[in-house]
PDB file of N, CA and C in Angstrom:
ATOM      1  N   MET A  11     -13.031  42.192 -57.137  1.00  0.00           N
ATOM      2  CA  MET A  11     -12.746  43.101 -56.153  1.00  0.00           C
ATOM      3  C   MET A  11     -13.280  44.439 -56.484  1.00  0.00           C
ATOM      4  N   THR A  12     -14.098  45.092 -55.602  1.00  0.00           N
ATOM      5  CA  THR A  12     -14.634  46.404 -55.919  1.00  0.00           C
ATOM      6  C   THR A  12     -13.607  47.452 -55.467  1.00  0.00           C
ATOM      7  N   ALA A  13     -13.904  48.686 -55.881  1.00  0.00           N
ATOM      8  CA  ALA A  13     -13.105  49.823 -55.518  1.00  0.00           C
ATOM      9  C   ALA A  13     -12.982  49.996 -53.902  1.00  0.00           C
ATOM     10  N   HIS A  14     -14.112  49.717 -53.350  1.00  0.00           N
ATOM     11  CA  HIS A  14     -14.295  49.955 -51.806  1.00  0.00           C
ATOM     12  C   HIS A  14     -13.372  48.841 -51.194  1.00  0.00           C
ATOM     13  N   GLU A  15     -13.320  47.710 -51.679  1.00  0.00           N
ATOM     14  CA  GLU A  15     -12.437  46.616 -51.023  1.00  0.00           C
ATOM     15  C   GLU A  15     -10.953  46.989 -51.005  1.00  0.00           C
ATOM     16  N   SER A  16     -10.537  47.614 -52.240  1.00  0.00           N
ATOM     17  CA  SER A  16      -9.140  47.957 -52.375  1.00  0.00           C
ATOM     18  C   SER A  16      -8.698  49.027 -51.454  1.00  0.00           C
ATOM     19  N   ASP A  17      -9.691  49.834 -50.928  1.00  0.00           N
ATOM     20  CA  ASP A  17      -9.384  50.913 -50.004  1.00  0.00           C
ATOM     21  C   ASP A  17      -9.079  50.416 -48.642  1.00  0.00           C
ATOM     22  N   LEU A  18      -9.641  49.255 -48.189  1.00  0.00           N
ATOM     23  CA  LEU A  18      -9.488  48.697 -46.951  1.00  0.00           C
ATOM     24  C   LEU A  18      -7.976  48.285 -46.681  1.00  0.00           C
ATOM     25  N   PRO A  19      -7.436  48.537 -45.565  1.00  0.00           N
ATOM     26  CA  PRO A  19      -6.072  48.243 -45.256  1.00  0.00           C
ATOM     27  C   PRO A  19      -5.975  46.688 -44.958  1.00  0.00           C
ATOM     28  N   THR A  20      -4.966  46.114 -45.615  1.00  0.00           N
ATOM     29  CA  THR A  20      -4.722  44.713 -45.446  1.00  0.00           C
ATOM     30  C   THR A  20      -4.085  44.398 -44.136  1.00  0.00           C
ATOM     31  N   GLY A  21      -3.996  43.120 -43.796  1.00  0.00           N
ATOM     32  CA  GLY A  21      -3.340  42.684 -42.459  1.00  0.00           C
ATOM     33  C   GLY A  21      -1.865  43.135 -42.576  1.00  0.00           C
ATOM     34  N   LEU A  22      -1.259  43.054 -43.729  1.00  0.00           N
ATOM     35  CA  LEU A  22       0.176  43.432 -43.888  1.00  0.00           C
ATOM     36  C   LEU A  22       0.369  44.966 -43.675  1.00  0.00           C
ATOM     37  N   ASP A  23      -0.649  45.692 -44.139  1.00  0.00           N
ATOM     38  CA  ASP A  23      -0.560  47.136 -44.080  1.00  0.00           C
ATOM     39  C   ASP A  23      -0.704  47.549 -42.500  1.00  0.00           C
ATOM     40  N   LYS A  24      -1.623  46.858 -41.877  1.00  0.00           N
ATOM     41  CA  LYS A  24      -1.793  47.150 -40.422  1.00  0.00           C
ATOM     42  C   LYS A  24      -0.507  46.823 -39.598  1.00  0.00           C
ATOM     43  N   ALA A  25       0.079  45.654 -40.015  1.00  0.00           N
ATOM     44  CA  ALA A  25       1.310  45.244 -39.260  1.00  0.00           C
ATOM     45  C   ALA A  25       2.377  46.153 -39.538  1.00  0.00           C
ATOM     46  N   ALA A  26       2.586  46.604 -40.739  1.00  0.00           N
ATOM     47  CA  ALA A  26       3.559  47.585 -41.084  1.00  0.00           C
ATOM     48  C   ALA A  26       3.445  48.946 -40.272  1.00  0.00           C
ATOM     49  N   GLU A  27       2.218  49.339 -40.264  1.00  0.00           N
ATOM     50  CA  GLU A  27       1.907  50.500 -39.473  1.00  0.00           C
ATOM     51  C   GLU A  27       2.245  50.317 -38.018  1.00  0.00           C
ATOM     52  N   ALA A  28       1.920  49.195 -37.522  1.00  0.00           N
ATOM     53  CA  ALA A  28       2.215  49.013 -36.013  1.00  0.00           C
ATOM     54  C   ALA A  28       3.751  48.913 -35.738  1.00  0.00           C
ATOM     55  N   VAL A  29       4.500  48.360 -36.703  1.00  0.00           N
ATOM     56  CA  VAL A  29       5.869  48.284 -36.521  1.00  0.00           C
ATOM     57  C   VAL A  29       6.406  49.627 -36.542  1.00  0.00           C
ATOM     58  N   ARG A  30       5.977  50.519 -37.588  1.00  0.00           N
ATOM     59  CA  ARG A  30       6.420  51.855 -37.640  1.00  0.00           C
ATOM     60  C   ARG A  30       6.194  52.606 -36.272  1.00  0.00           C
ATOM     61  N   GLY A  31       4.989  52.427 -35.739  1.00  0.00           N
ATOM     62  CA  GLY A  31       4.626  53.102 -34.485  1.00  0.00           C
ATOM     63  C   GLY A  31       5.609  52.720 -33.358  1.00  0.00           C
ATOM     64  N   VAL A  32       5.859  51.326 -33.274  1.00  0.00           N
ATOM     65  CA  VAL A  32       6.683  50.836 -32.262  1.00  0.00           C
ATOM     66  C   VAL A  32       8.241  51.260 -32.359  1.00  0.00           C
ATOM     67  N   THR A  33       8.590  51.346 -33.689  1.00  0.00           N
ATOM     68  CA  THR A  33       9.952  51.932 -34.051  1.00  0.00           C
ATOM     69  C   THR A  33      10.106  53.310 -33.467  1.00  0.00           C
ATOM     70  N   GLU A  34       9.059  54.187 -33.824  1.00  0.00           N
ATOM     71  CA  GLU A  34       9.302  55.629 -33.407  1.00  0.00           C
ATOM     72  C   GLU A  34       9.244  55.651 -31.924  1.00  0.00           C
ATOM     73  N   THR A  35       8.422  54.889 -31.161  1.00  0.00           N
ATOM     74  CA  THR A  35       8.394  54.866 -29.795  1.00  0.00           C
ATOM     75  C   THR A  35       9.728  54.508 -29.187  1.00  0.00           C
ATOM     76  N   VAL A  36      10.342  53.372 -29.736  1.00  0.00           N
ATOM     77  CA  VAL A  36      11.585  52.842 -29.149  1.00  0.00           C
ATOM     78  C   VAL A  36      12.662  53.948 -29.461  1.00  0.00           C
ATOM     79  N   GLN A  37      12.728  54.601 -30.620  1.00  0.00           N
ATOM     80  CA  GLN A  37      13.677  55.581 -30.906  1.00  0.00           C
ATOM     81  C   GLN A  37      13.504  56.801 -29.993  1.00  0.00           C
ATOM     82  N   ALA A  38      12.343  57.224 -29.719  1.00  0.00           N
ATOM     83  CA  ALA A  38      12.068  58.353 -28.774  1.00  0.00           C
ATOM     84  C   ALA A  38      12.534  58.091 -27.406  1.00  0.00           C
ATOM     85  N   THR A  39      12.304  56.830 -26.909  1.00  0.00           N
ATOM     86  CA  THR A  39      12.658  56.344 -25.632  1.00  0.00           C
ATOM     87  C   THR A  39      14.127  56.281 -25.445  1.00  0.00           C
ATOM     88  N   SER A  40      14.834  55.697 -26.564  1.00  0.00           N
ATOM     89  CA  SER A  40      16.253  55.548 -26.447  1.00  0.00           C
ATOM     90  C   SER A  40      16.913  56.925 -26.400  1.00  0.00           C
ATOM     91  N   GLU A  41      16.354  57.904 -27.300  1.00  0.00           N
ATOM     92  CA  GLU A  41      16.992  59.262 -27.133  1.00  0.00           C
ATOM     93  C   GLU A  41      16.706  59.893 -25.697  1.00  0.00           C
ATOM     94  N   SER A  42      15.632  59.633 -25.146  1.00  0.00           N
ATOM     95  CA  SER A  42      15.381  60.204 -23.776  1.00  0.00           C
ATOM     96  C   SER A  42      16.309  59.638 -22.784  1.00  0.00           C
ATOM     97  N   ILE A  43      16.526  58.411 -22.842  1.00  0.00           N
ATOM     98  CA  ILE A  43      17.430  57.671 -21.934  1.00  0.00           C
ATOM     99  C   ILE A  43      18.845  58.156 -22.093  1.00  0.00           C
ATOM    100  N   ALA A  44      19.236  58.216 -23.282  1.00  0.00           N
ATOM    101  CA  ALA A  44      20.667  58.736 -23.640  1.00  0.00           C
ATOM    102  C   ALA A  44      20.821  60.079 -23.148  1.00  0.00           C
ATOM    103  N   GLU A  45      19.819  60.901 -23.315  1.00  0.00           N
ATOM    104  CA  GLU A  45      20.001  62.344 -22.705  1.00  0.00           C
ATOM    105  C   GLU A  45      20.060  62.262 -21.189  1.00  0.00           C
ATOM    106  N   ALA A  46      19.368  61.466 -20.602  1.00  0.00           N
ATOM    107  CA  ALA A  46      19.305  61.377 -19.075  1.00  0.00           C
ATOM    108  C   ALA A  46      20.666  60.865 -18.558  1.00  0.00           C
ATOM    109  N   ILE A  47      21.202  59.890 -19.325  1.00  0.00           N
ATOM    110  CA  ILE A  47      22.521  59.413 -18.962  1.00  0.00           C
ATOM    111  C   ILE A  47      23.651  60.375 -19.181  1.00  0.00           C
ATOM    112  N   GLU A  48      23.584  61.105 -20.253  1.00  0.00           N
ATOM    113  CA  GLU A  48      24.527  62.099 -20.561  1.00  0.00           C
ATOM    114  C   GLU A  48      24.479  63.306 -19.500  1.00  0.00           C
ATOM    115  N   THR A  49      23.239  63.618 -19.097  1.00  0.00           N
ATOM    116  CA  THR A  49      23.091  64.687 -18.043  1.00  0.00           C
ATOM    117  C   THR A  49      23.749  64.191 -16.766  1.00  0.00           C
ATOM    118  N   ASP A  50      23.464  62.924 -16.336  1.00  0.00           N
ATOM    119  CA  ASP A  50      24.041  62.413 -15.084  1.00  0.00           C
ATOM    120  C   ASP A  50      25.522  62.145 -15.105  1.00  0.00           C
ATOM    121  N   ARG A  51      26.002  62.031 -16.274  1.00  0.00           N
ATOM    122  CA  ARG A  51      27.489  61.724 -16.373  1.00  0.00           C
ATOM    123  C   ARG A  51      28.382  63.011 -16.206  1.00  0.00           C
ATOM    124  N   ARG A  52      27.822  64.088 -16.255  1.00  0.00           N
ATOM    125  CA  ARG A  52      28.509  65.339 -16.066  1.00  0.00           C
ATOM    126  C   ARG A  52      29.086  65.369 -14.578  1.00  0.00           C
ATOM    127  N   PRO A  53      30.168  66.077 -14.407  1.00  0.00           N
ATOM    128  CA  PRO A  53      30.703  66.230 -13.105  1.00  0.00           C
ATOM    129  C   PRO A  53      29.717  66.723 -12.089  1.00  0.00           C
ATOM    130  N   ALA A  54      29.705  65.878 -10.973  1.00  0.00           N
ATOM    131  CA  ALA A  54      28.691  66.078  -9.840  1.00  0.00           C
ATOM    132  C   ALA A  54      27.309  65.559 -10.147  1.00  0.00           C
ATOM    133  N   GLY A  55      27.077  64.872 -11.368  1.00  0.00           N
ATOM    134  CA  GLY A  55      25.961  64.279 -11.525  1.00  0.00           C
ATOM    135  C   GLY A  55      25.840  62.925 -10.818  1.00  0.00           C
ATOM    136  N   LEU A  56      24.599  62.337 -10.818  1.00  0.00           N
ATOM    137  CA  LEU A  56      24.464  61.131  -9.959  1.00  0.00           C
ATOM    138  C   LEU A  56      25.238  59.977 -10.450  1.00  0.00           C
ATOM    139  N   LEU A  57      25.273  59.804 -11.735  1.00  0.00           N
ATOM    140  CA  LEU A  57      26.149  58.592 -12.311  1.00  0.00           C
ATOM    141  C   LEU A  57      27.649  58.888 -11.961  1.00  0.00           C
ATOM    142  N   ASP A  58      28.067  60.121 -12.052  1.00  0.00           N
ATOM    143  CA  ASP A  58      29.562  60.409 -11.739  1.00  0.00           C
ATOM    144  C   ASP A  58      29.808  60.192 -10.318  1.00  0.00           C
ATOM    145  N   GLN A  59      28.875  60.514  -9.388  1.00  0.00           N
ATOM    146  CA  GLN A  59      29.072  60.153  -7.986  1.00  0.00           C
ATOM    147  C   GLN A  59      29.146  58.666  -7.771  1.00  0.00           C
ATOM    148  N   VAL A  60      28.238  58.041  -8.421  1.00  0.00           N
ATOM    149  CA  VAL A  60      28.219  56.482  -8.202  1.00  0.00           C
ATOM    150  C   VAL A  60      29.449  55.836  -8.717  1.00  0.00           C
ATOM    151  N   ALA A  61      29.860  56.373  -9.936  1.00  0.00           N
ATOM    152  CA  ALA A  61      31.154  55.809 -10.425  1.00  0.00           C
ATOM    153  C   ALA A  61      32.291  56.054  -9.546  1.00  0.00           C
ATOM    154  N   LYS A  62      32.388  57.270  -8.959  1.00  0.00           N
ATOM    155  CA  LYS A  62      33.461  57.616  -7.965  1.00  0.00           C
ATOM    156  C   LYS A  62      33.414  56.657  -6.678  1.00  0.00           C
ATOM    157  N   LEU A  63      32.191  56.530  -6.213  1.00  0.00           N
ATOM    158  CA  LEU A  63      32.072  55.600  -5.045  1.00  0.00           C
ATOM    159  C   LEU A  63      32.446  54.189  -5.369  1.00  0.00           C
ATOM    160  N   ALA A  64      32.157  53.716  -6.617  1.00  0.00           N
ATOM    161  CA  ALA A  64      32.480  52.326  -7.038  1.00  0.00           C
ATOM    162  C   ALA A  64      33.975  52.251  -7.114  1.00  0.00           C
ATOM    163  N   ARG A  65      34.691  53.270  -7.633  1.00  0.00           N
ATOM    164  CA  ARG A  65      36.107  53.165  -7.752  1.00  0.00           C
ATOM    165  C   ARG A  65      36.746  53.109  -6.401  1.00  0.00           C
ATOM    166  N   GLU A  66      36.280  53.928  -5.410  1.00  0.00           N
ATOM    167  CA  GLU A  66      36.883  53.997  -4.106  1.00  0.00           C
ATOM    168  C   GLU A  66      36.696  52.710  -3.264  1.00  0.00           C
ATOM    169  N   ALA A  67      35.409  52.072  -3.448  1.00  0.00           N
ATOM    170  CA  ALA A  67      35.038  50.933  -2.602  1.00  0.00           C
ATOM    171  C   ALA A  67      34.265  49.926  -3.419  1.00  0.00           C
ATOM    172  N   PRO A  68      35.056  49.305  -4.406  1.00  0.00           N
ATOM    173  CA  PRO A  68      34.354  48.330  -5.262  1.00  0.00           C
ATOM    174  C   PRO A  68      33.545  47.132  -4.574  1.00  0.00           C
ATOM    175  N   ILE A  69      34.042  46.630  -3.500  1.00  0.00           N
ATOM    176  CA  ILE A  69      33.336  45.587  -2.803  1.00  0.00           C
ATOM    177  C   ILE A  69      32.136  46.043  -2.138  1.00  0.00           C
ATOM    178  N   SER A  70      32.101  47.220  -1.503  1.00  0.00           N
ATOM    179  CA  SER A  70      30.897  47.819  -0.933  1.00  0.00           C
ATOM    180  C   SER A  70      29.915  48.125  -2.075  1.00  0.00           C
ATOM    181  N   ALA A  71      30.333  48.664  -3.164  1.00  0.00           N
ATOM    182  CA  ALA A  71      29.432  48.995  -4.236  1.00  0.00           C
ATOM    183  C   ALA A  71      28.802  47.780  -4.728  1.00  0.00           C
ATOM    184  N   LEU A  72      29.581  46.743  -4.974  1.00  0.00           N
ATOM    185  CA  LEU A  72      29.033  45.436  -5.432  1.00  0.00           C
ATOM    186  C   LEU A  72      27.964  44.774  -4.507  1.00  0.00           C
ATOM    187  N   ALA A  73      28.355  44.811  -3.209  1.00  0.00           N
ATOM    188  CA  ALA A  73      27.283  44.363  -2.228  1.00  0.00           C
ATOM    189  C   ALA A  73      26.039  45.258  -2.155  1.00  0.00           C
ATOM    190  N   THR A  74      26.260  46.498  -2.287  1.00  0.00           N
ATOM    191  CA  THR A  74      24.987  47.383  -2.314  1.00  0.00           C
ATOM    192  C   THR A  74      24.115  47.046  -3.516  1.00  0.00           C
ATOM    193  N   ALA A  75      24.842  46.912  -4.665  1.00  0.00           N
ATOM    194  CA  ALA A  75      24.145  46.635  -5.989  1.00  0.00           C
ATOM    195  C   ALA A  75      23.388  45.327  -5.764  1.00  0.00           C
ATOM    196  N   PHE A  76      24.028  44.302  -5.227  1.00  0.00           N
ATOM    197  CA  PHE A  76      23.489  42.990  -5.047  1.00  0.00           C
ATOM    198  C   PHE A  76      22.192  43.076  -4.186  1.00  0.00           C
ATOM    199  N   LEU A  77      22.255  43.781  -3.041  1.00  0.00           N
ATOM    200  CA  LEU A  77      21.176  43.896  -2.165  1.00  0.00           C
ATOM    201  C   LEU A  77      19.989  44.608  -2.802  1.00  0.00           C
ATOM    202  N   PHE A  78      20.241  45.720  -3.604  1.00  0.00           N
ATOM    203  CA  PHE A  78      19.214  46.360  -4.295  1.00  0.00           C
ATOM    204  C   PHE A  78      18.542  45.388  -5.269  1.00  0.00           C
ATOM    205  N   GLY A  79      19.294  44.675  -6.019  1.00  0.00           N
ATOM    206  CA  GLY A  79      18.778  43.722  -7.012  1.00  0.00           C
ATOM    207  C   GLY A  79      17.981  42.657  -6.363  1.00  0.00           C
ATOM    208  N   PHE A  80      18.425  42.206  -5.261  1.00  0.00           N
ATOM    209  CA  PHE A  80      17.746  41.104  -4.467  1.00  0.00           C
ATOM    210  C   PHE A  80      16.371  41.680  -4.072  1.00  0.00           C
ATOM    211  N   LEU A  81      16.395  42.898  -3.423  1.00  0.00           N
ATOM    212  CA  LEU A  81      15.165  43.488  -2.891  1.00  0.00           C
ATOM    213  C   LEU A  81      14.064  43.720  -4.130  1.00  0.00           C
ATOM    214  N   PHE A  82      14.755  44.210  -5.123  1.00  0.00           N
ATOM    215  CA  PHE A  82      13.786  44.528  -6.347  1.00  0.00           C
ATOM    216  C   PHE A  82      13.252  43.224  -6.857  1.00  0.00           C
ATOM    217  N   ALA A  83      14.016  42.198  -6.967  1.00  0.00           N
ATOM    218  CA  ALA A  83      13.540  40.897  -7.601  1.00  0.00           C
ATOM    219  C   ALA A  83      12.419  40.228  -6.672  1.00  0.00           C
ATOM    220  N   ARG A  84      12.697  40.392  -5.389  1.00  0.00           N
ATOM    221  CA  ARG A  84      11.751  39.767  -4.420  1.00  0.00           C
ATOM    222  C   ARG A  84      10.295  40.400  -4.503  1.00  0.00           C
ATOM    223  N   ARG A  85      10.268  41.669  -4.742  1.00  0.00           N
ATOM    224  CA  ARG A  85       8.974  42.398  -5.013  1.00  0.00           C
ATOM    225  C   ARG A  85       8.209  42.062  -6.122  1.00  0.00           C
ATOM    226  N   ARG A  86       8.803  41.451  -7.196  1.00  0.00           N
ATOM    227  CA  ARG A  86       8.087  41.155  -8.355  1.00  0.00           C
ATOM    228  C   ARG A  86       7.519  39.875  -8.246  1.00  0.00           C
TER     229      ARG A  86
END
């Protein structure tokens, strides 16, 4: 093996680098989602309003969620 060959990344090195990249992306995405959820859970936030509506009319909320899910699944 020459010195030049030892400088080339191996398949394992490439795979490890890819895993590190994916891990960083997943962590950044998770943090972003967690921040968005926390923001919307504040009083008068969107998730707070949805939670209040679901507590007041659980059957209506369930039916609405089912319809949105059905419409979303049909488009795919």
